[in-house]
Amino acid sequence: MIRLLALAILLCVACRWIFGKWPWEYLRAQSPADRSLARARAILDVSPRATPDEIRAAHRRIATINHPDRGGSATALQEANAARDLLLDHLSRTRTEPPE
């Protein structure tokens, strides 16, 4: 029984070390804000650690593809614009907030 408990603790620590999260953090439901940030990152195809310059470059790339003057969709361009604005706003807020 103690071996099983030790193995479980070891696996939890390994998960934290490898993935940066405790196993039970994967069980929590995402908040609506987290879901919208994840969707914005998916639209622009950027990582969660993307810099403002990477976000702007990804937006430029998506905007070039989806611009209505080039046969793209106005809705897709609006989504890309909203995704860029959301991610840049989130980055500016997280950088100006004092650490807890």
Coordinates of C-alpha atoms in Angstrom, one line a residue:
M1 CA 0.0 0.0 0.0
I2 CA 2.8 2.4 0.8
R3 CA 4.5 1.5 -2.5
L4 CA 1.4 2.4 -4.3
L5 CA 1.1 5.7 -2.5
A6 CA 4.8 6.5 -3.1
L7 CA 4.3 5.7 -6.8
A8 CA 1.3 8.0 -7.0
I9 CA 3.2 10.8 -5.4
L10 CA 6.2 10.2 -7.7
L11 CA 3.9 10.3 -10.8
C12 CA 2.3 13.6 -9.6
V13 CA 5.7 15.2 -9.1
A14 CA 6.8 13.9 -12.5
C15 CA 3.7 15.3 -14.2
R16 CA 4.3 18.7 -12.5
W17 CA 8.0 18.7 -13.6
I18 CA 7.4 17.6 -17.2
F19 CA 4.1 19.5 -18.0
G20 CA 4.2 22.4 -15.5
K21 CA 0.8 21.4 -14.0
W22 CA -0.4 19.2 -11.3
P23 CA -2.5 16.3 -12.5
W24 CA -5.7 17.6 -10.8
E25 CA -5.3 20.9 -12.7
Y26 CA -6.3 19.1 -15.9
L27 CA -9.6 18.1 -14.3
R28 CA -10.7 21.7 -13.6
A29 CA -13.1 23.2 -16.1
Q30 CA -11.7 26.2 -18.1
S31 CA -13.2 29.6 -17.4
P32 CA -14.9 31.4 -20.3
A33 CA -12.0 33.8 -20.4
D34 CA -9.5 31.0 -20.7
R35 CA -11.7 29.4 -23.5
S36 CA -11.8 32.7 -25.4
L37 CA -8.0 33.1 -25.1
A38 CA -7.5 29.5 -26.3
R39 CA -9.8 30.1 -29.3
A40 CA -8.0 33.4 -30.2
R41 CA -4.7 31.5 -30.1
A42 CA -6.1 28.8 -32.3
I43 CA -7.4 31.4 -34.8
L44 CA -4.0 33.0 -35.1
D45 CA -2.1 29.8 -34.6
V46 CA 0.2 31.1 -31.8
S47 CA 1.5 29.5 -28.6
P48 CA 0.4 30.6 -25.2
R49 CA 3.8 32.2 -24.7
A50 CA 3.6 34.2 -27.9
T51 CA 5.1 37.7 -27.8
P52 CA 3.2 40.8 -29.1
D53 CA 5.4 40.8 -32.2
E54 CA 4.6 37.1 -32.9
I55 CA 0.9 37.9 -32.4
R56 CA 1.0 40.8 -34.8
A57 CA 3.0 38.7 -37.4
A58 CA 0.5 35.9 -37.2
H59 CA -2.4 38.4 -37.6
R60 CA -0.7 39.9 -40.6
R61 CA -0.4 36.4 -42.1
I62 CA -4.0 35.5 -41.4
A63 CA -5.3 38.9 -42.6
T64 CA -3.4 38.5 -45.9
I65 CA -5.0 35.2 -46.5
N66 CA -8.6 36.2 -45.4
H67 CA -8.8 39.8 -46.6
P68 CA -12.0 40.3 -48.7
D69 CA -10.1 42.1 -51.4
R70 CA -8.2 38.9 -52.0
G71 CA -11.2 36.7 -52.0
G72 CA -11.3 36.0 -48.3
S73 CA -14.2 36.3 -45.9
A74 CA -15.0 39.5 -44.0
T75 CA -16.1 37.4 -41.1
A76 CA -12.8 35.5 -40.9
L77 CA -10.9 38.8 -41.0
Q78 CA -13.1 40.2 -38.2
E79 CA -12.4 37.1 -36.1
A80 CA -8.7 37.5 -36.7
N81 CA -8.9 41.2 -35.7
A82 CA -10.8 40.3 -32.5
A83 CA -8.3 37.5 -31.7
R84 CA -5.4 39.9 -32.1
D85 CA -7.0 42.5 -30.0
L86 CA -7.9 40.1 -27.2
L87 CA -4.5 38.5 -27.1
L88 CA -2.6 41.9 -27.1
D89 CA -5.0 43.3 -24.4
H90 CA -4.5 40.2 -22.3
L91 CA -0.7 40.5 -22.6
S92 CA -0.7 44.2 -21.7
R93 CA -2.9 43.5 -18.7
T94 CA -0.8 40.6 -17.4
R95 CA 2.4 42.6 -17.8
T96 CA 1.1 45.7 -15.9
E97 CA -0.5 43.8 -13.0
P98 CA 1.8 43.5 -10.0
P99 CA 2.8 40.0 -9.0
E100 CA 0.9 38.4 -6.2

